[in-house]
Amino acid sequence: EIIRDITLGASGQLSRKVGGESVYPPLPPGVAQLSYANNFKWTVSGGEDRYRRGLYTFFKRTAPDPNLITFDCPDSNLTATSRSSSNTPLMALATLQNEVFHEAAQTFTKNLLENPALQTDLQRLTQGFRACLARFPEEAELVTLTGLLKDNREYYQDDKESALKLAPSKYPDPVEAAAWVATIRI
């Protein structure tokens, strides 16, 4: 839940609302149907509740959110005095294949591209890096990100259909937006 919260915070989507009922962020398709007796319906929360902190996410023991399990969420039936932690390739796949992280990258891209103070790729990459990691990027990191952005631009220029899927048509230049979304996700 912390990884999700940090991602939502960096993108500008995180709701700061405190207290209230549990919320239901998007789940991968089919997860709710795996619950005991298939009698649980997960209706995704709308508005700011969709982007509430992970602390408020409803926890269904028979169909837990796969992100919580992948990122070492403790058993909700027991007291946890400390959290175990691991680092597996599944965690990277969870962030790349999850609707929440995809939407965050789209919103973050929109914020970077529409910010009048950010006029160059270097400024946008630096600001994006600082928002995600709370530090300035090193020269080698900027070189890598600039190369990735260039590669993404070339890829989506050749595959405009994929660009429209990644960055909806609300962007004036979907190829440029898709290149940024793909870069921001990294």
XYZ file of C-alpha atoms in Angstrom:
186
model
C 0.000 0.000 0.000
C 2.942 2.321 0.574
C 4.254 1.888 -2.990
C 0.781 2.707 -4.337
C 0.483 5.732 -2.029
C 3.893 7.078 -3.073
C 2.992 6.613 -6.746
C -0.335 8.400 -6.323
C 1.394 11.180 -4.393
C 4.052 11.729 -7.046
C 1.426 11.830 -9.792
C -0.720 14.328 -7.905
C -3.663 11.919 -7.567
C -3.424 10.978 -3.878
C -6.501 12.008 -1.887
C -5.585 13.611 1.440
C -9.021 12.868 2.939
C -8.734 11.435 6.458
C -11.172 8.960 8.012
C -14.341 7.473 6.635
C -15.402 4.150 5.238
C -13.261 1.649 3.375
C -12.657 2.276 -0.311
C -12.399 -0.057 -3.295
C -9.578 0.865 -5.691
C -9.333 -0.965 -9.020
C -8.472 -4.665 -8.836
C -7.147 -6.812 -11.656
C -10.017 -8.526 -13.517
C -11.358 -11.689 -11.905
C -9.865 -11.265 -8.423
C -13.173 -10.587 -6.645
C -14.698 -13.649 -8.309
C -12.113 -15.833 -6.560
C -13.641 -15.124 -3.157
C -15.349 -17.841 -1.156
C -18.547 -19.003 -2.903
C -18.078 -16.253 -5.515
C -20.555 -14.082 -3.607
C -18.497 -10.904 -3.199
C -18.890 -7.933 -5.550
C -16.082 -5.365 -5.694
C -17.461 -2.070 -6.979
C -14.586 0.285 -7.734
C -14.843 3.543 -5.799
C -15.305 6.727 -7.776
C -14.045 10.262 -7.380
C -11.355 10.944 -4.828
C -12.118 7.657 -3.021
C -10.493 5.828 -5.934
C -7.230 7.515 -4.928
C -7.401 7.259 -1.129
C -4.423 5.991 0.855
C -3.952 2.230 0.981
C -4.776 2.328 4.675
C -8.457 2.722 3.696
C -8.588 -0.134 1.178
C -11.183 -2.772 1.999
C -9.487 -6.075 2.800
C -11.349 -9.241 1.798
C -9.587 -12.244 3.363
C -10.812 -14.694 0.725
C -9.897 -12.393 -2.179
C -7.158 -9.972 -1.058
C -5.822 -7.319 -3.381
C -2.932 -9.032 -5.239
C -0.785 -5.909 -4.841
C -1.035 -6.153 -1.073
C 0.075 -9.777 -1.166
C 2.849 -9.155 -3.702
C 4.225 -6.299 -1.601
C 4.312 -8.284 1.664
C 1.172 -7.034 3.403
C 0.939 -8.730 6.793
C -1.866 -11.166 7.572
C -4.894 -9.119 8.618
C -5.927 -11.732 11.210
C -2.760 -11.391 13.283
C -0.951 -8.605 15.056
C 2.188 -7.569 13.209
C 4.930 -5.903 15.230
C 7.125 -5.543 12.166
C 6.786 -6.000 8.446
C 8.768 -8.493 6.473
C 10.124 -7.270 3.208
C 11.301 -8.834 0.023
C 12.221 -7.734 -3.438
C 11.046 -9.936 -6.278
C 10.500 -9.525 -10.018
C 6.777 -9.906 -9.299
C 6.806 -6.465 -7.717
C 8.040 -4.849 -10.907
C 5.462 -6.757 -12.934
C 2.718 -5.670 -10.529
C 3.515 -2.013 -11.139
C 3.766 -2.440 -14.910
C 0.512 -4.399 -15.270
C -1.700 -2.493 -12.828
C -4.364 0.056 -13.720
C -3.517 2.269 -10.743
C 0.107 2.698 -11.818
C -0.905 3.214 -15.449
C -3.372 5.976 -14.533
C -0.778 7.591 -12.271
C 1.724 7.694 -15.162
C -0.904 9.288 -17.426
C -1.755 11.954 -14.845
C 1.899 12.602 -14.056
C 2.616 12.999 -17.778
C -0.253 15.464 -18.136
C 1.074 17.492 -15.190
C 4.608 17.588 -16.600
C 3.585 18.451 -20.166
C 1.107 21.151 -19.102
C 3.380 22.824 -16.545
C 4.389 26.180 -18.108
C 7.554 26.315 -15.989
C 8.850 23.128 -17.661
C 9.789 23.883 -21.257
C 12.434 21.294 -22.119
C 12.776 17.530 -21.885
C 15.636 17.987 -19.429
C 13.497 20.159 -17.145
C 10.600 17.704 -17.273
C 12.803 14.674 -16.673
C 14.526 16.389 -13.757
C 11.232 17.440 -12.199
C 9.746 13.965 -12.701
C 12.798 12.346 -11.171
C 12.717 14.702 -8.173
C 9.010 14.048 -7.586
C 9.581 10.290 -7.589
C 12.899 9.972 -5.762
C 13.209 13.245 -3.802
C 16.642 13.991 -5.201
C 18.233 15.419 -8.313
C 19.192 12.877 -10.963
C 22.836 12.144 -11.622
C 24.207 12.846 -15.092
C 24.238 9.153 -16.053
C 20.597 8.793 -14.967
C 19.575 11.760 -17.103
C 21.426 10.299 -20.078
C 19.588 7.001 -19.616
C 16.181 8.683 -19.252
C 16.795 10.946 -22.247
C 17.703 7.917 -24.340
C 14.609 6.074 -23.140
C 12.391 9.043 -24.032
C 13.998 9.226 -27.487
C 13.465 5.486 -28.049
C 9.855 5.753 -26.898
C 9.205 8.655 -29.270
C 10.569 6.630 -32.182
C 8.551 3.553 -31.204
C 5.227 5.384 -30.866
C 5.865 7.420 -34.013
C 5.957 4.095 -35.872
C 3.000 2.624 -33.932
C 0.398 5.370 -33.533
C -2.319 2.849 -32.676
C -0.379 1.817 -29.548
C 0.231 5.490 -28.749
C -3.531 6.129 -28.706
C -4.040 3.162 -26.361
C -1.354 4.349 -23.947
C -2.204 8.064 -24.063
C -5.878 8.747 -24.804
C -6.833 11.256 -27.480
C -7.307 14.040 -24.891
C -3.652 14.873 -25.506
C -2.913 17.230 -28.417
C -0.036 14.993 -29.517
C -0.730 11.367 -28.499
C 2.666 10.163 -29.780
C 4.521 12.621 -27.533
C 2.224 11.848 -24.593
C 2.648 8.076 -25.058
C 6.436 8.464 -25.128
C 6.272 10.365 -21.850
C 3.824 7.920 -20.217
C 6.107 5.007 -21.089
C 9.132 6.889 -19.760
C 7.370 8.041 -16.580
C 6.280 4.471 -15.802
C 9.945 3.516 -15.542
